[in-house]
Short mmCIF file of C-alpha atoms and ligand atoms in Angstrom, two decimals:
data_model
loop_
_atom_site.label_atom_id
_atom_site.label_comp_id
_atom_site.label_asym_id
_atom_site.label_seq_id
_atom_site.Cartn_x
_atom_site.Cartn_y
_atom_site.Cartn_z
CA UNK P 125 -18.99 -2.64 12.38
CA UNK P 126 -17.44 0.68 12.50
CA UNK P 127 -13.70 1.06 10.38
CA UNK P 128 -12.78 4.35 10.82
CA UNK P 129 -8.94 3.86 11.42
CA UNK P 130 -5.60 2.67 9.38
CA UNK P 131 -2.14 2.02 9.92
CA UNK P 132 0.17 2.80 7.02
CA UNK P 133 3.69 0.86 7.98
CA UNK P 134 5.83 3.38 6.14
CA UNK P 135 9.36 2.88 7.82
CA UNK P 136 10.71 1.00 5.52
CA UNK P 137 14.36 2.03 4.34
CA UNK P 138 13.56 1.50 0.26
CA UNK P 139 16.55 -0.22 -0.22
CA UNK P 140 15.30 -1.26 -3.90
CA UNK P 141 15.36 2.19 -4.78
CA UNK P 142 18.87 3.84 -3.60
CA UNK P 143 20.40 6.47 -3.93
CA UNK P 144 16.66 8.14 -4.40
CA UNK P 145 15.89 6.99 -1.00
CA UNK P 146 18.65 8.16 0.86
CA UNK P 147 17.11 11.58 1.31
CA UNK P 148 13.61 10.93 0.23
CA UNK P 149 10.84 8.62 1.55
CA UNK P 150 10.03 6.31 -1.22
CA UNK P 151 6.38 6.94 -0.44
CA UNK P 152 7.14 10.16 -1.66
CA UNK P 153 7.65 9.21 -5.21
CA UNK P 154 5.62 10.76 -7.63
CA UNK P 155 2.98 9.32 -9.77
CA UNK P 156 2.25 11.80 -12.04
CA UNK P 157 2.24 14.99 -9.74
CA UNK P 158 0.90 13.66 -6.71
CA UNK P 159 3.54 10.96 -4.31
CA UNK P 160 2.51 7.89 -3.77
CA UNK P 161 0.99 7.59 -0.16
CA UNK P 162 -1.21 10.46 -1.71
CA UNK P 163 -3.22 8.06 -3.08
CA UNK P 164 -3.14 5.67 -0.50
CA UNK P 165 -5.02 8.20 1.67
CA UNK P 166 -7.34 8.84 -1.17
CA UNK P 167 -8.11 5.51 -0.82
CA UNK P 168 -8.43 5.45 2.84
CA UNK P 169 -11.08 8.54 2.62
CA UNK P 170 -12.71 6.81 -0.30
CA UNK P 171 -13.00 3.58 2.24
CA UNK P 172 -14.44 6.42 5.04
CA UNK P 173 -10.91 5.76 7.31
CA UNK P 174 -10.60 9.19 8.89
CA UNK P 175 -7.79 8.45 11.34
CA UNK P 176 -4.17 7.67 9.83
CA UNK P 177 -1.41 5.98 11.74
CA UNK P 178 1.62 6.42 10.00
CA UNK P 179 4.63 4.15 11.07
CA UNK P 180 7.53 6.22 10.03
CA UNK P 181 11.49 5.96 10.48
CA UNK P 182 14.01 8.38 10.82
CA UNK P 183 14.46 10.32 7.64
CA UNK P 184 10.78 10.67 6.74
CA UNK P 185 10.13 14.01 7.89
CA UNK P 186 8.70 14.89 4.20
CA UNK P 187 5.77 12.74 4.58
CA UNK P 188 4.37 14.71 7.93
CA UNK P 189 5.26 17.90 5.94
CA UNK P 190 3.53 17.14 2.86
CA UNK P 191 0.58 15.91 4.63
CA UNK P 192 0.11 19.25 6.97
CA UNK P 193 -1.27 22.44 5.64
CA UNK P 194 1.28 25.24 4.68
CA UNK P 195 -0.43 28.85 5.36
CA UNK P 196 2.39 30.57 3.35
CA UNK P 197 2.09 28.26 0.48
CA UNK P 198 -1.66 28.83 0.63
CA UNK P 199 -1.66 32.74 0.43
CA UNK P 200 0.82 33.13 -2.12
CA UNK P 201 -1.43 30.63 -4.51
CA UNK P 202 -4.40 32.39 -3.69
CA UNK P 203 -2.53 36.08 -4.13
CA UNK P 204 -1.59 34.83 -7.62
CA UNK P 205 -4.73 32.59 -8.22
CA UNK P 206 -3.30 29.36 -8.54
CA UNK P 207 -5.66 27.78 -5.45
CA UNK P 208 -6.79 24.76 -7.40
CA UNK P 209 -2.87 23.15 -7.96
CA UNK P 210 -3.07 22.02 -4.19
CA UNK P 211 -6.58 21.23 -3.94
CA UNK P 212 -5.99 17.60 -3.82
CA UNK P 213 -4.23 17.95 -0.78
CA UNK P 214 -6.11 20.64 0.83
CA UNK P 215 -8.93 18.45 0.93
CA UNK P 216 -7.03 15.69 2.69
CA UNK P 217 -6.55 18.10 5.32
CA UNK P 218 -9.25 18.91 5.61
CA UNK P 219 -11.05 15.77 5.79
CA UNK P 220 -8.25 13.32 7.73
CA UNK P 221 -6.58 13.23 10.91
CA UNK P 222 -2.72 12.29 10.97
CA UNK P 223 -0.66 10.25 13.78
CA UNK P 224 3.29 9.34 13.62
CA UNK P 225 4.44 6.75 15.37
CA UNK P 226 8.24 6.37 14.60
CA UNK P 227 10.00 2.56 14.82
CA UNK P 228 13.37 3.01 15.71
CA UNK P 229 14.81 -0.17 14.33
CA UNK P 230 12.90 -2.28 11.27
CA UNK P 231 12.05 -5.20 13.52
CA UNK P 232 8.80 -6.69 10.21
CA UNK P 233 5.80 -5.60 9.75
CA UNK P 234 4.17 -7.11 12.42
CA UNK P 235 6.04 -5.17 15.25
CA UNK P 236 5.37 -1.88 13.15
CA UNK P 237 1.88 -2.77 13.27
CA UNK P 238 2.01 -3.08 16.74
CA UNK P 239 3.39 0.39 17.73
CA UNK P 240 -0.01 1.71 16.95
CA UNK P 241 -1.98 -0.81 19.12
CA UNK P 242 -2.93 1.99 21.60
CA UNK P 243 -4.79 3.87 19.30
CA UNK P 244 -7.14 0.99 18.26
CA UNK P 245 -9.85 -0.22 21.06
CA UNK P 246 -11.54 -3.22 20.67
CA UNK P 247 -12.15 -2.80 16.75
CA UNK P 248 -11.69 -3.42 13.36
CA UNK P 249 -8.96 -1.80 11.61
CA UNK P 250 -7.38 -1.00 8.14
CA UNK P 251 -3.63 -1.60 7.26
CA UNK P 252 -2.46 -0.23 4.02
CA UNK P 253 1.27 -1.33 2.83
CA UNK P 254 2.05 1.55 0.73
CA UNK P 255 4.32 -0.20 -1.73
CA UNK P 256 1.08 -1.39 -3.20
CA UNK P 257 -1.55 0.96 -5.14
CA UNK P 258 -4.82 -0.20 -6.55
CA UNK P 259 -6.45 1.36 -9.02
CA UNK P 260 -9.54 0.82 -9.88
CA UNK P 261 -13.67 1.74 -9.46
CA UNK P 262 -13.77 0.79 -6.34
CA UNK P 263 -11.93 1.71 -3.67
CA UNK P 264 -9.22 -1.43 -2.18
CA UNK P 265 -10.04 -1.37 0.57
CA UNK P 266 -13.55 -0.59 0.74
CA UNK P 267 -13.98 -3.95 -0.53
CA UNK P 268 -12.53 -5.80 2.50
CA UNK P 269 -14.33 -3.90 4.41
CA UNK P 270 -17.76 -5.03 2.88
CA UNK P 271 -16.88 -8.71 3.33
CA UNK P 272 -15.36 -7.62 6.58
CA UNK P 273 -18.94 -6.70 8.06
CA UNK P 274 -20.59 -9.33 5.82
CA UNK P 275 -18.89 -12.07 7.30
CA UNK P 276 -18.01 -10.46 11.09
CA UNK P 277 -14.49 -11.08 10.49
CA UNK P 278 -10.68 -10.32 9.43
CA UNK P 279 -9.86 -9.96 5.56
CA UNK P 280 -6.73 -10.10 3.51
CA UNK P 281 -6.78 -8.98 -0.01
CA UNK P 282 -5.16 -11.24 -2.44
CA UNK P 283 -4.72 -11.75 -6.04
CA UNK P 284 -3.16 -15.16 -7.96
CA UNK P 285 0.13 -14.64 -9.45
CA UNK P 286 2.59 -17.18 -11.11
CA UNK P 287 3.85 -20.07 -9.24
CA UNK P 288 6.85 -18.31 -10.07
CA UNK P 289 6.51 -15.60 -7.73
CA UNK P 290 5.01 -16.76 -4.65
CA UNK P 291 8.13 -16.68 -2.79
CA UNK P 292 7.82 -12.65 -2.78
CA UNK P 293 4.95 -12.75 -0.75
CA UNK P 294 2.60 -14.14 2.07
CA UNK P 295 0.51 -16.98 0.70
CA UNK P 296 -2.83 -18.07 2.01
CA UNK P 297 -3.93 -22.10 2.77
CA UNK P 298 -8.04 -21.94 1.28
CA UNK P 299 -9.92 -23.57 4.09
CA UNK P 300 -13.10 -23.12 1.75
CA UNK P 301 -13.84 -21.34 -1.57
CA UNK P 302 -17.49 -19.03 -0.50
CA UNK P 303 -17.72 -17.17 -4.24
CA UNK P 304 -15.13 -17.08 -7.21
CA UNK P 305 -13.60 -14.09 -5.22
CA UNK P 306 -13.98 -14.81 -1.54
CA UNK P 307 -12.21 -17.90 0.56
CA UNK P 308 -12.26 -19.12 4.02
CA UNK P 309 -8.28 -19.04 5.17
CA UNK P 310 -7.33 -22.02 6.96
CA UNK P 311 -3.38 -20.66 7.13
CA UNK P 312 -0.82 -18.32 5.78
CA UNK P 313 2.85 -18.70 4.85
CA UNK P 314 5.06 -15.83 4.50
CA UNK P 315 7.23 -15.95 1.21
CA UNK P 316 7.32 -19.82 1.20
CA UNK P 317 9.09 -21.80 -1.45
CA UNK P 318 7.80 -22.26 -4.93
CA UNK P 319 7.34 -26.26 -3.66
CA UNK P 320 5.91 -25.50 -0.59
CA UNK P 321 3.31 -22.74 -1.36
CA UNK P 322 -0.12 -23.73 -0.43
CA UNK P 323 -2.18 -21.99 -3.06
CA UNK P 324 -0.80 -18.94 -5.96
CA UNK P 325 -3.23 -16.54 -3.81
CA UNK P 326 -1.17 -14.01 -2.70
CA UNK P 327 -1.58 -11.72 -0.24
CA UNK P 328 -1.13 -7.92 -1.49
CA UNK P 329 -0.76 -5.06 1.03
CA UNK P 330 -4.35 -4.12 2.27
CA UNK P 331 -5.98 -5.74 5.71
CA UNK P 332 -9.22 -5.34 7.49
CA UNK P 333 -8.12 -7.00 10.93
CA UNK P 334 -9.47 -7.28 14.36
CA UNK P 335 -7.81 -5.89 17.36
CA UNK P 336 -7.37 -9.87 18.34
CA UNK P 337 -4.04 -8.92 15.62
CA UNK P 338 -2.12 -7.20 18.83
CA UNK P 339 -2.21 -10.04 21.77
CA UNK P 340 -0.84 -12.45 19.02
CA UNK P 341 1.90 -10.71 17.66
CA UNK P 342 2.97 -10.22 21.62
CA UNK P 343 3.07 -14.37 21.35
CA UNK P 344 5.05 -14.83 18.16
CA UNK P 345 7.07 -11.81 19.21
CA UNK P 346 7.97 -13.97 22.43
CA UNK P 347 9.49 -17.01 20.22
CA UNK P 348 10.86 -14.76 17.12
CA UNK P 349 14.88 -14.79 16.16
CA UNK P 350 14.28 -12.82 13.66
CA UNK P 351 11.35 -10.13 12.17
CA UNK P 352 8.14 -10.07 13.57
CA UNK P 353 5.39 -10.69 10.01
CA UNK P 354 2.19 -9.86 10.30
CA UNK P 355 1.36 -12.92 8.20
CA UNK P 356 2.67 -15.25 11.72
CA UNK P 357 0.71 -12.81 13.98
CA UNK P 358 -2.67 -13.38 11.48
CA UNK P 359 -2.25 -17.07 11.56
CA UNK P 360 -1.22 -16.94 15.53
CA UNK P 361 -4.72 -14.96 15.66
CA UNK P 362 -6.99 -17.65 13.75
CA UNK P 363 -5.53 -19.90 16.48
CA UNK P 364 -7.72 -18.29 18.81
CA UNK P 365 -10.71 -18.07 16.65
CA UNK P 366 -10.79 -15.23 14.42
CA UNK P 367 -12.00 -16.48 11.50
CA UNK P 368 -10.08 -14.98 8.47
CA UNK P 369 -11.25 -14.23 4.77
CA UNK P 370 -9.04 -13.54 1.56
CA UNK P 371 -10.74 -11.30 -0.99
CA UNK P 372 -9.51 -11.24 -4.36
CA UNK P 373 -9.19 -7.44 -4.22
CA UNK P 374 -10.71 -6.11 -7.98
CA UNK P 375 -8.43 -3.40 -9.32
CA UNK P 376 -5.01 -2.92 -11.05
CA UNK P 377 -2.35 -3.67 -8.43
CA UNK P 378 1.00 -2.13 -8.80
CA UNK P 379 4.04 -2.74 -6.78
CA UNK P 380 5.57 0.47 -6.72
CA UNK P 381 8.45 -0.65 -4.20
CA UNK P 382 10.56 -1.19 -6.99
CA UNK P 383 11.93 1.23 -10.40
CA UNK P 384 10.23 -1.56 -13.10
CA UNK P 385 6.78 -1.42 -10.73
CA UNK P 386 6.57 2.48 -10.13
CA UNK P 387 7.33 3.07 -13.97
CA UNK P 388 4.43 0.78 -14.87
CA UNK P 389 2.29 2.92 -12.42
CA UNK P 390 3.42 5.88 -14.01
CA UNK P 391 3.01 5.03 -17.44
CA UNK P 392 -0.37 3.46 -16.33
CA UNK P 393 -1.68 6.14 -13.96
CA UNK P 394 -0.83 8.57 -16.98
CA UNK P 395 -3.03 6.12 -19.70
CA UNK P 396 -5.86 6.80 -17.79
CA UNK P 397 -5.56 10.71 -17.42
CA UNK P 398 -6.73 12.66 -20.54
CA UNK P 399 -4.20 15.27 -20.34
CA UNK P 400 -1.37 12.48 -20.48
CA UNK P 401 -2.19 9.74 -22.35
CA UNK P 402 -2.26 10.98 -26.40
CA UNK P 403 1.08 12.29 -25.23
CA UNK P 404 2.41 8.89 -23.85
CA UNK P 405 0.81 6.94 -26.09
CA UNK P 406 2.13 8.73 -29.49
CA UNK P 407 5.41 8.80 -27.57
CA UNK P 408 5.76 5.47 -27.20
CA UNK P 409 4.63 4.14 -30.62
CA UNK P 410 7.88 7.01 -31.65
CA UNK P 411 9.83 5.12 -29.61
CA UNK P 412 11.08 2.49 -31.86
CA UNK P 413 11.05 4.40 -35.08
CA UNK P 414 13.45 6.43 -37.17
CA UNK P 415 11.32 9.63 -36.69
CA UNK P 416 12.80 8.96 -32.64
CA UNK P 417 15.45 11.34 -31.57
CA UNK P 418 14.82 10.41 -27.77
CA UNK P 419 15.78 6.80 -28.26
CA UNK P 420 18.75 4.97 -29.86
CA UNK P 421 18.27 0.84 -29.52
CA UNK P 422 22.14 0.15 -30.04
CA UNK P 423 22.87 1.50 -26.95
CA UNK P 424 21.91 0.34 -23.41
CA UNK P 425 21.69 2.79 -20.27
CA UNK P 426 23.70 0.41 -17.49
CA UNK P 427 21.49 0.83 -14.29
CA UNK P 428 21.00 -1.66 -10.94
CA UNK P 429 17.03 -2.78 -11.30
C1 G1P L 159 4.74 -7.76 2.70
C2 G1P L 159 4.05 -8.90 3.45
C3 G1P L 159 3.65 -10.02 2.47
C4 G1P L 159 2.82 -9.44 1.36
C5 G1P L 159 3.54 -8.27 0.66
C6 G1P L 159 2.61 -7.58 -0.33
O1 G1P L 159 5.99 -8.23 2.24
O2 G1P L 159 4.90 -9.39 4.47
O3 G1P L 159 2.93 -11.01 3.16
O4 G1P L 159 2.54 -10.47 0.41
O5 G1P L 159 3.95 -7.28 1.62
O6 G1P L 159 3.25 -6.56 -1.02
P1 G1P L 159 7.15 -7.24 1.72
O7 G1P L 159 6.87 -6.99 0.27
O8 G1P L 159 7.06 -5.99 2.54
O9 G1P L 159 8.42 -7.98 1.93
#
């Protein structure tokens, strides 16, 4: 089973993080020096995609930039010697191929998928939502992808989180538990109810799906009133016999699609980086202390989370 291809649904308005977002994609948001969908692709390469579908929006001009080469940019570094501070992105250049595919109105995630159905023939396929980052040894979704040829089938990764917080996010129905880490889906549920959730497994943003995904969105898009999900089209798609797998992706996950995520990300993206992390670390045990001058506890910055 070749997976060469992905589709990155990156349209989305990032409402949770005006006024940044009015000019700026939020999947250009730094962690550390590099934005976010950097390491999304890093991921993709690490997974041997090659092909990138990006579903953007109007307004997200900076991500087609950012990911083409810049000759002037290029000289002047090498002129002054300074090559290796874009090397990270020089060898995404190199080494990926880049499509936009723009979606003029947000209409879910399962019509933005959709838009890129031409450029996948009759195989499997990543999907990356870029809100979410794993880190980790291995790549994200490199580890569908195994189970994805191991089993000859379509794989969601997941990961349990309080009862809580299921209604944030598609939920899987276990048809039958294979390993401690691998289930059989029998159905999905998109942000269901605390009372109605049928498991706490829930489904974060990386898919290995079949091209079977595209003629069932086309049904649920003929009965939807309102956004199109991807988790409806997947369950539409096990109707006609794709069998579907959950992986319980191994990794840190963090949800950078909102301030209190992406700061965890950057304070934890920064604890693993040797140049960073003696300096965050003594920072924040300073934090709290009399020797601070950067912090004063009696007051509170007012902000919208
Ligand atoms: C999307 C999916 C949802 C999934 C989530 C993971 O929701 O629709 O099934 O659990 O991503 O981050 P969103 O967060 O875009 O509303």
């Amino acid at each position: 089973m070749d997976i060469t291809k992905a589709i990155i649904p990156a349209a989305g308005l990032g409402t949770r993080f005006l006024p940044y977002t009015k000019a700026v994609p939020k999947e250009m948001l730094p962690l550390l020096n590099k934005p976010a969908l950097q390491y999304i692709i890093e991921e993709g390469l690490a997974s041997d995609i090659k092909q990138f579908y990006i579903i953007t929006s109007r307004g997200k001009h900076a991500i087609e930039d950012y990911f083409d080469t810049n000759p002037c940019l290029e000289q002047m570094l090498k002129d002054r010697n300074k090559e290796s501070s874009i090397a990270s992105i020089n060898k995404i250049t190199r080494n990926a191929q880049f499509t936009y595919i723009r979606q003029s109105e947000p209409q879910g995630l399962g019509h933005a998928i959709s838009l890129a159905r031409h450029t996948i023939g009759k195989e499997y396929f990543g999907v990356f939502l870029p809100d979410d980052i794993i880190a980790g040894k291995q790549a994200g979704l490199a580890q569908l992808m195994r189970i994805a040829r191991q089993e000859k089938a379509s794989v969601i990764a997941v990961q349990e989180v309080p009862q809580d917080c299921v209604s944030s996010y598609g939920v899987i129905a276990v048809k039958k538990q294979i390993t401690p880490n691998l289930f059989q889906v029998s159905h999905l549920v998109e942000k269901p109810d605390k009372k109605d959730a049928p498991s706490n497994l829930a489904i974060i943003g990386r898919y290995v799906l079949s091209h079977k995904i595209f003629p069932a969105i086309d049904d649920i898009s003929s009965y939807a009133t309102d956004e199109i999900q991807l988790t409806d089209g997947i369950s539409q798609m096990m109707k006609h016999n794709e069998k579907v797998f959950a992986y319980k992706i191994q990794g840190t996950r963090y949800d950078i699609g909102n301030p209190i995520g992406w700061l965890k990300a950057t304070i934890g993206f920064a604890m693993q980086d040797p140049n960073y992390a003696p300096h965050i670390r003594q920072y924040i045990s300073e934090l709290d202390t009399m020797q601070s001058f950067m912090y004063d506890n009696t007051k509170n910055i007012v902000h919208n989370v």
